Every structure is written in structure tokens, then in C-alpha cells.
GROMACS .gro file of C-alpha atoms in nm:
model
  152
    1MET     CA    1   0.645  -0.690  -2.060
    2LYS     CA    2   0.994  -0.826  -1.954
    3ILE     CA    3   1.027  -0.563  -1.687
    4ILE     CA    4   0.703  -0.641  -1.549
    5LYS     CA    5   0.802  -1.015  -1.520
    6LEU     CA    6   1.133  -0.930  -1.362
    7LEU     CA    7   0.956  -0.705  -1.092
    8LEU     CA    8   0.707  -0.964  -1.049
    9ILE     CA    9   0.978  -1.256  -0.969
   10PHE     CA   10   1.192  -1.007  -0.753
   11PHE     CA   11   0.882  -0.941  -0.540
   12LEU     CA   12   0.758  -1.294  -0.500
   13LEU     CA   13   1.119  -1.380  -0.394
   14SER     CA   14   1.179  -1.089  -0.141
   15PRO     CA   15   0.857  -1.041   0.063
   16CYS     CA   16   1.067  -0.870   0.333
   17LEU     CA   17   1.436  -0.719   0.338
   18LEU     CA   18   1.616  -0.659   0.646
   19ALA     CA   19   1.858  -0.359   0.690
   20GLN     CA   20   2.070  -0.369   0.996
   21GLU     CA   21   2.310  -0.123   1.148
   22THR     CA   22   2.681  -0.249   1.140
   23ALA     CA   23   2.776  -0.115   1.490
   24PRO     CA   24   2.665  -0.360   1.769
   25ALA     CA   25   2.388  -0.231   1.967
   26MET     CA   26   2.290  -0.274   2.319
   27ALA     CA   27   1.980  -0.485   2.387
   28GLU     CA   28   1.788  -0.205   2.531
   29ASP     CA   29   1.876   0.025   2.255
   30ARG     CA   30   1.816  -0.211   1.958
   31ARG     CA   31   1.703  -0.057   1.641
   32HIS     CA   32   1.582  -0.254   1.334
   33ASN     CA   33   1.512  -0.145   0.988
   34ARG     CA   34   1.262  -0.321   0.748
   35ILE     CA   35   1.160  -0.264   0.407
   36TYR     CA   36   0.832  -0.420   0.269
   37PHE     CA   37   0.719  -0.473  -0.083
   38SER     CA   38   0.334  -0.571  -0.130
   39MET     CA   39   0.330  -0.862  -0.389
   40PHE     CA   40  -0.051  -0.901  -0.354
   41ASP     CA   41  -0.144  -0.543  -0.443
   42PHE     CA   42  -0.036  -0.634  -0.812
   43ILE     CA   43  -0.381  -0.797  -0.830
   44TYR     CA   44  -0.539  -0.444  -0.794
   45SER     CA   45  -0.298  -0.278  -1.026
   46THR     CA   46  -0.129  -0.124  -0.735
   47PHE     CA   47   0.227  -0.093  -0.605
   48SER     CA   48   0.319  -0.048  -0.240
   49VAL     CA   49   0.631  -0.028  -0.050
   50ALA     CA   50   0.663   0.034   0.341
   51TYR     CA   51   0.957   0.123   0.571
   52GLU     CA   52   0.947   0.016   0.946
   53ARG     CA   53   1.182   0.119   1.222
   54ASP     CA   54   1.198  -0.018   1.568
   55ILE     CA   55   1.224   0.240   1.842
   56LYS     CA   56   1.289   0.070   2.168
   57ARG     CA   57   0.953  -0.154   2.216
   58ASN     CA   58   0.754   0.021   1.952
   59ALA     CA   59   0.793   0.079   1.574
   60LEU     CA   60   0.711   0.352   1.338
   61MET     CA   61   0.597   0.241   0.995
   62ILE     CA   62   0.553   0.455   0.683
   63SER     CA   63   0.409   0.328   0.362
   64ALA     CA   64   0.362   0.468   0.001
   65GLY     CA   65   0.215   0.334  -0.315
   66GLY     CA   66   0.086   0.401  -0.677
   67ILE     CA   67  -0.231   0.299  -0.868
   68LEU     CA   68  -0.206   0.244  -1.206
   69ARG     CA   69  -0.491   0.076  -1.386
   70GLU     CA   70  -0.601   0.096  -1.766
   71GLY     CA   71  -0.865  -0.117  -1.929
   72ASN     CA   72  -1.030  -0.080  -2.260
   73ASN     CA   73  -1.272   0.198  -2.153
   74SER     CA   74  -1.136   0.321  -1.833
   75SER     CA   75  -0.827   0.420  -1.653
   76ARG     CA   76  -0.712   0.511  -1.289
   77ASN     CA   77  -0.413   0.637  -1.141
   78GLY     CA   78  -0.330   0.768  -0.804
   79ALA     CA   79  -0.140   0.762  -0.486
   80VAL     CA   80  -0.155   0.609  -0.129
   81GLY     CA   81   0.016   0.711   0.177
   82GLU     CA   82   0.007   0.596   0.539
   83VAL     CA   83   0.179   0.624   0.871
   84GLN     CA   84   0.142   0.400   1.163
   85TYR     CA   85   0.302   0.399   1.526
   86ARG     CA   86   0.291   0.044   1.654
   87PHE     CA   87   0.274  -0.018   2.028
   88ASN     CA   88   0.411  -0.356   2.124
   89LEU     CA   89   0.159  -0.562   2.326
   90VAL     CA   90   0.365  -0.825   2.438
   91ASP     CA   91   0.641  -0.786   2.710
   92GLU     CA   92   1.003  -0.863   2.580
   93ASN     CA   93   1.099  -0.961   2.937
   94ALA     CA   94   0.865  -1.255   2.915
   95GLY     CA   95   1.117  -1.439   2.674
   96TYR     CA   96   0.919  -1.379   2.358
   97ASP     CA   97   1.099  -1.337   2.029
   98ARG     CA   98   1.071  -1.008   1.877
   99SER     CA   99   1.047  -1.117   1.520
  100ALA     CA  100   0.676  -1.161   1.573
  101PHE     CA  101   0.462  -0.948   1.817
  102PHE     CA  102   0.105  -0.820   1.859
  103TYR     CA  103   0.062  -0.455   1.828
  104LEU     CA  104  -0.177  -0.184   1.858
  105ALA     CA  105  -0.133   0.090   1.599
  106PRO     CA  106  -0.312   0.431   1.537
  107TYR     CA  107  -0.279   0.521   1.196
  108ALA     CA  108  -0.347   0.809   0.930
  109GLN     CA  109  -0.399   0.729   0.550
  110PHE     CA  110  -0.431   0.947   0.255
  111LYS     CA  111  -0.541   0.833  -0.097
  112TYR     CA  112  -0.585   0.996  -0.423
  113ILE     CA  113  -0.735   0.864  -0.733
  114ASP     CA  114  -0.776   1.034  -1.071
  115ALA     CA  115  -1.031   0.820  -1.272
  116GLU     CA  116  -1.142   0.838  -1.641
  117GLU     CA  117  -1.421   0.650  -1.805
  118LYS     CA  118  -1.540   0.612  -2.166
  119LYS     CA  119  -1.883   0.506  -2.269
  120ASP     CA  120  -2.016   0.446  -2.618
  121GLY     CA  121  -2.386   0.454  -2.678
  122TYR     CA  122  -2.664   0.479  -2.938
  123SER     CA  123  -2.980   0.691  -2.931
  124SER     CA  124  -3.268   0.541  -3.094
  125SER     CA  125  -3.519   0.833  -3.049
  126TYR     CA  126  -3.731   0.891  -3.375
  127PRO     CA  127  -3.667   1.050  -3.610
  128SER     CA  128  -3.290   1.058  -3.555
  129TYR     CA  129  -3.059   0.789  -3.467
  130VAL     CA  130  -2.732   0.895  -3.301
  131ASN     CA  131  -2.421   0.719  -3.197
  132TYR     CA  132  -2.258   0.899  -2.900
  133THR     CA  133  -1.939   0.886  -2.669
  134TYR     CA  134  -1.969   0.993  -2.335
  135TYR     CA  135  -1.659   1.056  -2.109
  136SER     CA  136  -1.650   1.098  -1.727
  137ASN     CA  137  -1.367   1.212  -1.505
  138ALA     CA  138  -1.344   1.184  -1.117
  139ASN     CA  139  -1.074   1.318  -0.867
  140LEU     CA  140  -1.118   1.131  -0.551
  141ARG     CA  141  -0.942   1.225  -0.231
  142SER     CA  142  -0.986   1.041   0.103
  143TYR     CA  143  -0.839   1.071   0.425
  144HIS     CA  144  -0.862   0.790   0.704
  145ALA     CA  145  -0.752   0.750   1.063
  146GLY     CA  146  -0.797   0.493   1.325
  147ALA     CA  147  -0.647   0.208   1.502
  148ILE     CA  148  -0.543  -0.149   1.409
  149LEU     CA  149  -0.467  -0.443   1.603
  150GLY     CA  150  -0.242  -0.682   1.439
  151LEU     CA  151   0.045  -0.941   1.426
  152SER     CA  152   0.380  -0.871   1.279
   0.00000   0.00000   0.00000
């Protein structure tokens, strides 16, 4: 429980980490690295981390995550992966700051979930009354592709 509290504090205090190259880069060849931790996914028992690399005017973002949820009668675990290539829609020569920009990004996403559920029941059909337990398992895989319009 201490580890979960420490991780939660860490993720709340560091929504975005920046990692820069030590050698000075020229303005037209500027590259930035970003690592994101999604703290809101903890509500859904999911962990997510993303890496973004600026390439000229555009950016490549790769994200991965895990799903670990366990309740009284059910459990889910799985993995999520996504790749985006973000096209910057704002002209840098217009004097706008690169820290926030509109982008259009084609993306591909993969999600795998393994779910298990346990249900207890009671059969009251005459002449025998029976208690029973029913288990169900599901392995779900989904693939998504599309485009996103956003602000970063």
C-alpha cells in the first residue's frame, strides 16, 4: 500500500518530464524528448506511459500501458499500445511558441484484455435445491486505427 501511495504522489507531481540533448542544436534541427505518465488512468486501474520525440515540425509518440483490475468476483488484466505521428498544423515562422500546438495525427492502437468473472447462484427447481458457482473467461483483442485532431 505504501508503494501505491508513493507512486500516486510521484505521478501527481510529475505530469510531464522533459529530457533534452546536451549539445546545442540549431533552430531548424531542434529535437525534444518528452515522457508522459497518465495519472487519470489510475481511476480505471490502468497505468500508461508515453514517449514523444519532436522531428523537425512534427512529432512521433509511442505509448504503452497495463490494465490490472481485481474486484470481489472479477479480475481483468491486459496491455495497451499506441503509435501516433503528429503533424503540426501551426506554422512555426508565424511566431508561435512550440510548447503548445494544434496537430493532426494518424494513429494505430492495440489492446489486449484477459477477463475472468465468478458468479454464485442458487437453483430452486423442485425437488432439488442446488447452490452453484459459474466462472466465465474472456480474452479480448482489439485493433484501432484512425486520425486525431488535438492540442498538445
